[in-house]
mmCIF file of C-alpha atoms and ligand atoms in Angstrom:
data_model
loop_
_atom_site.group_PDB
_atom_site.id
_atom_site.type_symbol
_atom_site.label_atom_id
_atom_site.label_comp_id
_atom_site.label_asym_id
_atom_site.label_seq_id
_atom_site.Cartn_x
_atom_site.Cartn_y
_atom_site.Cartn_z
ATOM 1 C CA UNK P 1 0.000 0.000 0.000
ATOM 2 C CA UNK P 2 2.591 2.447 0.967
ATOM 3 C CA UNK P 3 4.495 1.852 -2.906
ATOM 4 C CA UNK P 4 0.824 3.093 -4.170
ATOM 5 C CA UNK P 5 0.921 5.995 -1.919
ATOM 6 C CA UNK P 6 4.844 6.695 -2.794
ATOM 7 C CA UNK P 7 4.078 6.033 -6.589
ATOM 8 C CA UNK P 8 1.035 8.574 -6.730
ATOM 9 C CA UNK P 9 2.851 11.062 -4.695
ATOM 10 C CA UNK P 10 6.387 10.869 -7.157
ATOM 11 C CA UNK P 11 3.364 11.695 -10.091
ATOM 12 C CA UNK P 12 2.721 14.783 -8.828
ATOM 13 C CA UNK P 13 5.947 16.902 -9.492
ATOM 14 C CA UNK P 14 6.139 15.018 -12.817
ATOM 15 C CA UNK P 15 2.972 16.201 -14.056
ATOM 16 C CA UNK P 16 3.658 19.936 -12.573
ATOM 17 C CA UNK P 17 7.101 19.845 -14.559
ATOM 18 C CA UNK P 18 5.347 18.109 -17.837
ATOM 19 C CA UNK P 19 4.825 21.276 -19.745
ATOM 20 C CA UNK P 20 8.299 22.676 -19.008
ATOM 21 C CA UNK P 21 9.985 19.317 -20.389
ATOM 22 C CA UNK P 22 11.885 19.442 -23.592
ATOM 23 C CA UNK P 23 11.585 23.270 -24.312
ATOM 24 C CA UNK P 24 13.714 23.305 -27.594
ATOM 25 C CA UNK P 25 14.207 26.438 -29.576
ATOM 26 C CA UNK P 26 11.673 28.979 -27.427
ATOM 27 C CA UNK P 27 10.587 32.502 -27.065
ATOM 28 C CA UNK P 28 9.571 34.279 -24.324
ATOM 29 C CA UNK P 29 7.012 37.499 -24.362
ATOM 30 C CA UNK P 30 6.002 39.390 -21.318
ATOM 31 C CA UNK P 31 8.997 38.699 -20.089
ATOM 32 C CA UNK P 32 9.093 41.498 -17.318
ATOM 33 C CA UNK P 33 12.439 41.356 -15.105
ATOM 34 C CA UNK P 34 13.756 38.712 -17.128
ATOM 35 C CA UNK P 35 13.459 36.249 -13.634
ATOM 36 C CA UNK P 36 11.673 33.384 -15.167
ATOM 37 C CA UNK P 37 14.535 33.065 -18.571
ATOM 38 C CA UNK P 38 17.066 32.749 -15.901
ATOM 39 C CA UNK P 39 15.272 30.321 -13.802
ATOM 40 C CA UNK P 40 14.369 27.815 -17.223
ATOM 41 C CA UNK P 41 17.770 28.185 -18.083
ATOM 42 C CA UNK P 42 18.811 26.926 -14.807
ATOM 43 C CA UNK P 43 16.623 23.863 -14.543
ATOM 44 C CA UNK P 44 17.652 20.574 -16.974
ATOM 45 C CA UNK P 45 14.601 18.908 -17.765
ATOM 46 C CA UNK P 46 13.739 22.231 -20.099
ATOM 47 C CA UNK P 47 16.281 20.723 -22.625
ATOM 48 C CA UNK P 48 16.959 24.194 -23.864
ATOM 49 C CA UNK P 49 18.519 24.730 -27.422
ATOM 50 C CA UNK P 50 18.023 28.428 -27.897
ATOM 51 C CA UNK P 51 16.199 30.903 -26.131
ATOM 52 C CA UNK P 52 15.056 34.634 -27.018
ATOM 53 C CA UNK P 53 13.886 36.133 -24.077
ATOM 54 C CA UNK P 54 12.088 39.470 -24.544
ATOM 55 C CA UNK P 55 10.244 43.183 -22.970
ATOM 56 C CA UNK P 56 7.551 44.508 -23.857
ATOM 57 C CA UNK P 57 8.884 47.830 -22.255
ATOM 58 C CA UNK P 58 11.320 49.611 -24.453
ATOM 59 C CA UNK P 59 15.336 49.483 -23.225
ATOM 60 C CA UNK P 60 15.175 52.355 -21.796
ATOM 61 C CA UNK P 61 12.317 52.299 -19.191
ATOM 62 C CA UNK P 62 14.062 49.357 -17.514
ATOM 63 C CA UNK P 63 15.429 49.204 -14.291
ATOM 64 C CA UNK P 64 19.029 48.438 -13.416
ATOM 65 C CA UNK P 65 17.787 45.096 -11.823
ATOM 66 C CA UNK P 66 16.074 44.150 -15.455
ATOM 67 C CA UNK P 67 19.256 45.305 -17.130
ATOM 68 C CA UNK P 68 21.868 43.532 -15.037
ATOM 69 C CA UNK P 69 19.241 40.032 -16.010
ATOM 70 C CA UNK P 70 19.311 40.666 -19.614
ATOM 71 C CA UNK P 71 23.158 41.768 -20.150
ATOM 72 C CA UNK P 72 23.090 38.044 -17.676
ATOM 73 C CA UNK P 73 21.436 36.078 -20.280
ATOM 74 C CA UNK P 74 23.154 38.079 -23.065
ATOM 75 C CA UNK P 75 26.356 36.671 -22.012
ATOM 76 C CA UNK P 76 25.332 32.970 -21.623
ATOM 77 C CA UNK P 77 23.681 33.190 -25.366
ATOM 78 C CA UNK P 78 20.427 34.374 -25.120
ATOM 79 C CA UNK P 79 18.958 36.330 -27.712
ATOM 80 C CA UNK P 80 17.494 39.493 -25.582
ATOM 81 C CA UNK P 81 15.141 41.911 -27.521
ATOM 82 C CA UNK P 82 12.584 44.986 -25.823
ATOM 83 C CA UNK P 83 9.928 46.942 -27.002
ATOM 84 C CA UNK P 84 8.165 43.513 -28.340
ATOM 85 C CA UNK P 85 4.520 43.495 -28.687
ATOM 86 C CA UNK P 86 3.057 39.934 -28.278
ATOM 87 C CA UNK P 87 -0.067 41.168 -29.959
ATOM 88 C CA UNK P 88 2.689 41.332 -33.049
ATOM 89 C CA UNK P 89 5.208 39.662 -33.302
ATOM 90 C CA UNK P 90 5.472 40.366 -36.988
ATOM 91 C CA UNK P 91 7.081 43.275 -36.480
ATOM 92 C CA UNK P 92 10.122 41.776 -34.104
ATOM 93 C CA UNK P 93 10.650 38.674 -35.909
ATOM 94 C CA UNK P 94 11.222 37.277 -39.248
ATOM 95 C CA UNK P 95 9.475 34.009 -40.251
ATOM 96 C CA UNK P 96 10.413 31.680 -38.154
ATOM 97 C CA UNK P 97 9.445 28.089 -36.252
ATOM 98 C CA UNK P 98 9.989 28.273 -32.614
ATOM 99 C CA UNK P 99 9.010 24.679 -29.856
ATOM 100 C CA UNK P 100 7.599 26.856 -27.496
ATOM 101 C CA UNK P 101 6.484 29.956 -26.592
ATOM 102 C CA UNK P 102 5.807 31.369 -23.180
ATOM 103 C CA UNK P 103 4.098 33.963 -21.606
ATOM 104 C CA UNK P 104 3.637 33.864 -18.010
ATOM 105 C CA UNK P 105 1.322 35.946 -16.609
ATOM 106 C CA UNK P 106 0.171 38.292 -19.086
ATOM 107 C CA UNK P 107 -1.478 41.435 -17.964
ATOM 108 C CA UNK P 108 -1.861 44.427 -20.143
ATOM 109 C CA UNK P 109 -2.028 46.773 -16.383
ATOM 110 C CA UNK P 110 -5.199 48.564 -17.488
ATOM 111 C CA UNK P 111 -8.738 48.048 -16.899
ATOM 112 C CA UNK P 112 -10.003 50.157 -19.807
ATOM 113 C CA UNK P 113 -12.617 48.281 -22.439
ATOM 114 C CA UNK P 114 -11.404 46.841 -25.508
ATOM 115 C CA UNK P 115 -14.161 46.306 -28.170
ATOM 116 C CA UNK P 116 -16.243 45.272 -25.290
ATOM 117 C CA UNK P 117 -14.191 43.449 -23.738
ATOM 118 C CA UNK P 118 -11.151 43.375 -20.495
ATOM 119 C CA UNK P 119 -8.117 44.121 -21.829
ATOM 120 C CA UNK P 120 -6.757 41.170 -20.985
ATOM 121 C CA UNK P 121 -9.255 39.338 -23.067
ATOM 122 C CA UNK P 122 -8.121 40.954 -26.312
ATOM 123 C CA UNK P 123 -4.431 41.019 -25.779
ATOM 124 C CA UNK P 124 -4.452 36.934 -24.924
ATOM 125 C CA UNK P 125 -6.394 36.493 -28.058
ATOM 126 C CA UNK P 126 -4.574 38.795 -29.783
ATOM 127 C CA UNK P 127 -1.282 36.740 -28.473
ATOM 128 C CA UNK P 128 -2.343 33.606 -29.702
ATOM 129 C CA UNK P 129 -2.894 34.477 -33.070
ATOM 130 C CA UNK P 130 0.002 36.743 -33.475
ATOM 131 C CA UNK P 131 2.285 33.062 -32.125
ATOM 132 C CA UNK P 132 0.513 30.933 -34.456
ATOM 133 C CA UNK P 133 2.303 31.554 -37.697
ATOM 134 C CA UNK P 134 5.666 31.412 -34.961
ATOM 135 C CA UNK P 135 5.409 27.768 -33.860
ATOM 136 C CA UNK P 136 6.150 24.786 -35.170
ATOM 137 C CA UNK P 137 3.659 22.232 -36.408
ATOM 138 C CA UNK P 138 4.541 19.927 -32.863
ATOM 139 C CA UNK P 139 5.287 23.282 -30.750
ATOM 140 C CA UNK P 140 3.266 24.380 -28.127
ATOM 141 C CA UNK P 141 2.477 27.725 -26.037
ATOM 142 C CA UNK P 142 2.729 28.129 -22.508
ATOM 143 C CA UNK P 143 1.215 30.838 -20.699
ATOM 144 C CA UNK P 144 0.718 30.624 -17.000
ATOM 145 C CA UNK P 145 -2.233 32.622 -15.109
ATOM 146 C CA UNK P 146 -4.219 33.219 -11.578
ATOM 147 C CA UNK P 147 -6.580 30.363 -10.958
ATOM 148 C CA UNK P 148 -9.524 32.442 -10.113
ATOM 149 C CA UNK P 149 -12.855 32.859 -11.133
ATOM 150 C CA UNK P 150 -11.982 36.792 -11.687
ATOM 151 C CA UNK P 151 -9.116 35.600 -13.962
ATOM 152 C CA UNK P 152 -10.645 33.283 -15.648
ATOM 153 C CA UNK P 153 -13.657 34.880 -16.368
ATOM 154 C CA UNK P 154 -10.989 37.282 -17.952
ATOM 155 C CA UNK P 155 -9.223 34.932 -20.082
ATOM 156 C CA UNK P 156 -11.265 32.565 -21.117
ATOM 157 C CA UNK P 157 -8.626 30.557 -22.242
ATOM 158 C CA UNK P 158 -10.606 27.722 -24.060
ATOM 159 C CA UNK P 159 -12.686 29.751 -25.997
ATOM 160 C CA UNK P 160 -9.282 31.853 -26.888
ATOM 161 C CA UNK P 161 -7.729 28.403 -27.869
ATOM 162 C CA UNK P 162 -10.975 27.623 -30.484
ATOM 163 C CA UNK P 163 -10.984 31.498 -31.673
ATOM 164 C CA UNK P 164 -7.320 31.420 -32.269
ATOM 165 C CA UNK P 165 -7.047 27.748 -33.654
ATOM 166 C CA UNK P 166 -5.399 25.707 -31.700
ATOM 167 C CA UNK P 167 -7.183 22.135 -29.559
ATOM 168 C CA UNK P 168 -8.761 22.428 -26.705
ATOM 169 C CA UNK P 169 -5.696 23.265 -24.008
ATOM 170 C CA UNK P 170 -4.047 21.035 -21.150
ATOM 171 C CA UNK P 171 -3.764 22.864 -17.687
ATOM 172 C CA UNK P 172 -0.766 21.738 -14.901
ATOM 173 C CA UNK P 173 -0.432 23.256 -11.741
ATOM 174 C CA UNK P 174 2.007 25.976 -11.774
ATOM 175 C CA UNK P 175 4.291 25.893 -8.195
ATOM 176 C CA UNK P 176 6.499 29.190 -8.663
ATOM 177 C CA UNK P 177 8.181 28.150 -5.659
ATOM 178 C CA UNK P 178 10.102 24.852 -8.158
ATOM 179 C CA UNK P 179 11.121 27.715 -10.799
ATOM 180 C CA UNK P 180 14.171 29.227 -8.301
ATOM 181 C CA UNK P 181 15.305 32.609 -8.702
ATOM 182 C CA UNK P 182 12.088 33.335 -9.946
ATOM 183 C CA UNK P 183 10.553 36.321 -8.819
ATOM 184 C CA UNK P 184 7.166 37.314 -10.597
ATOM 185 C CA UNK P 185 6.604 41.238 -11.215
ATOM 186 C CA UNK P 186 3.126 43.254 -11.708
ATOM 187 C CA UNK P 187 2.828 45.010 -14.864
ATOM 188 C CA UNK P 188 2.800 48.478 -13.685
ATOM 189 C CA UNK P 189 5.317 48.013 -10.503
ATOM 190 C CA UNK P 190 7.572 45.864 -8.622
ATOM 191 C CA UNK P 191 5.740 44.153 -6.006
ATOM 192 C CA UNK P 192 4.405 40.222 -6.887
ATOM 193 C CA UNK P 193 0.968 39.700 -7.784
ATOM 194 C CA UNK P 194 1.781 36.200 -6.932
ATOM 195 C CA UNK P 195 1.764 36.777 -2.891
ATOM 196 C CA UNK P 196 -2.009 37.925 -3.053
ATOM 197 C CA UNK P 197 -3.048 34.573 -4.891
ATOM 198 C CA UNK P 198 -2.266 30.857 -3.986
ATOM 199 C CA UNK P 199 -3.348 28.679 -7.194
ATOM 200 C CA UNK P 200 -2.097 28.979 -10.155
ATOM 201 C CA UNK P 201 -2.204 26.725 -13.423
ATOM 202 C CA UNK P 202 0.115 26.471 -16.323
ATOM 203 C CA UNK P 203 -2.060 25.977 -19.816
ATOM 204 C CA UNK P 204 -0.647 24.585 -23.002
ATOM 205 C CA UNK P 205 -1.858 25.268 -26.452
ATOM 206 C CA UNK P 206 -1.143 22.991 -29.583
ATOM 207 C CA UNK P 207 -1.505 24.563 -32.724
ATOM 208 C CA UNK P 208 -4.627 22.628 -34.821
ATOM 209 C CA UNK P 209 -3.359 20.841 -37.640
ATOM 210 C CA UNK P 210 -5.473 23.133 -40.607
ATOM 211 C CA UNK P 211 -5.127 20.552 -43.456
ATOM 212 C CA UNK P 212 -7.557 20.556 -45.169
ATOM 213 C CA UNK P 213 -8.295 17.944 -48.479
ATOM 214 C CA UNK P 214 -9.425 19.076 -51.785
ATOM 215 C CA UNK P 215 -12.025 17.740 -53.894
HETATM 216 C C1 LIG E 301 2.130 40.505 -14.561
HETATM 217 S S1 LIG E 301 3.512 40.929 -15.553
HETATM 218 C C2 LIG E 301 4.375 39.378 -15.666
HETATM 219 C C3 LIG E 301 5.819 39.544 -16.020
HETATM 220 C C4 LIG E 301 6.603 38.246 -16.171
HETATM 221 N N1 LIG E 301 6.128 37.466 -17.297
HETATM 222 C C5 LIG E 301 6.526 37.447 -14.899
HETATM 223 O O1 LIG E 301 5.953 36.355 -14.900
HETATM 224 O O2 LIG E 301 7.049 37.935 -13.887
HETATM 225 C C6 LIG E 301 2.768 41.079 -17.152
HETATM 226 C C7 LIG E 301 3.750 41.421 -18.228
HETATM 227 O O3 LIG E 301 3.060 41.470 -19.476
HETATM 228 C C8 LIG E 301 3.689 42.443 -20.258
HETATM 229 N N2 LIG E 301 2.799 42.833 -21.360
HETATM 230 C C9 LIG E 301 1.646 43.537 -21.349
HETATM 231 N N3 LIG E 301 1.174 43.697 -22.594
HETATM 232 C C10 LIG E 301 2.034 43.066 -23.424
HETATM 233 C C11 LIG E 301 2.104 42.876 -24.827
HETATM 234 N N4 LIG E 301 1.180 43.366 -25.658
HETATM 235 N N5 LIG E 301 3.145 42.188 -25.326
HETATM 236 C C12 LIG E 301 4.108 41.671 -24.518
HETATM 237 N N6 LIG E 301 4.082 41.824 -23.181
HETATM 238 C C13 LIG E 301 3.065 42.517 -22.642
HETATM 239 C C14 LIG E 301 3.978 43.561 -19.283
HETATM 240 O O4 LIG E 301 4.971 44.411 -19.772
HETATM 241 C C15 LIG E 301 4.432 42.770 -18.060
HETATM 242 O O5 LIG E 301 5.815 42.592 -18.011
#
């Protein structure tokens, strides 16, 4: 009996560390204080073969903490860029097929209407879409939010998955605690939006295979 317990138990971290497996060539958007590319970076079971880790803010509304992070990854190999808009990333990148790429935590910082709708609603939408064209056939995206009925409500992240094309999306349980060195940052300051909330899930998207045959 107690293997059974011990077994199910060992399943646990597996599964929470399933989406992070096997990264490959990925992007990162959103990317904040640059925290959570060092942290992947420092973990093996990511299986990392190239990373671009990117801002939305522009170089030069960063602080010196940010900085000192980037010119960090900079010097191990990463590929740092700011000022990128994951609403378009046709206008940072040249065609290309990334394995994965992650967002964690998007939040546009406003609370102003879009066409209807939160912000957030639009930009993750927005996000998907833009990534699409960015991912290869077997890649996947990764974004990680607030399990809450507020936040969900927000994201709808299923519907967002069918509106954008891709299947119907896996959720893990995202520990921020296993990602070390990791320190998550609000959109509009520095303090953690992560201390006022205790679940959180990790959701992956698979791009749907669009084939289509011919008569
Ligand atoms: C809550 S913070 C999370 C930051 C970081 N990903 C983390 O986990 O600590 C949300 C981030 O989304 C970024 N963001 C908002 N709109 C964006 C957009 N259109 N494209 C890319 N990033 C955006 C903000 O600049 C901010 O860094």
């Amino acid at each position: 009996m107690f293997d059974t317990i011990k077994s199910t138990i060992d399943v646990f971290p597996k599964m929470r560390l399933k989406p992070w497996a096997s990264l490959g060539d990925v992007l990162l958007v959103g990317e904040g204080n640059m925290s959570f590319a060092k942290s992947l970076l420092a973990m093996p079971v990511t299986q990392i073969t190239h990373m671009t880790a990117t801002t939305f803010e522009k170089k030069k509304d960063l602080s010196h903490d940010v900085i000192k992070n980037a010119n960090f990854l900079k010097r191990i190999g990463v590929l740092v860029m700011h000022g990128v808009d994951a609403t378009k990333l046709e206008k940072s990148f040249k065609p290309h097929a990334f394995d994965t790429i992650i967002f964690q935590f998007p939040n546009v910082g406003s609370r102003d209407t879009k066409y209807g709708h939160n912000p957030n609603h639009v930009m993750i939408r927005k996000f998907l879409r833009s990534a699409k064209p960015y991912l290869k056939l077997s890649g996947k995206i990764i974004i990680s939010v607030v399990d809450n009925p507020h936040y969900n409500g927000v994201f709808q992240l299923e519907e967002a998955a069918a509106f954008a094309g891709y299947e119907a999306p896996e959720t893990y349980s995202f520990d921020p605690h296993v990602f070390s060195g990791y320190f998550h940052t609000n959109t509009n300051d520095e303090k953690s939006a992560l201390e006022d909330h205790n679940k959180f899930l990790t959701w992956v998207f698979r791009p749907k295979n669009e084939f289509t045959i011919r008569h």
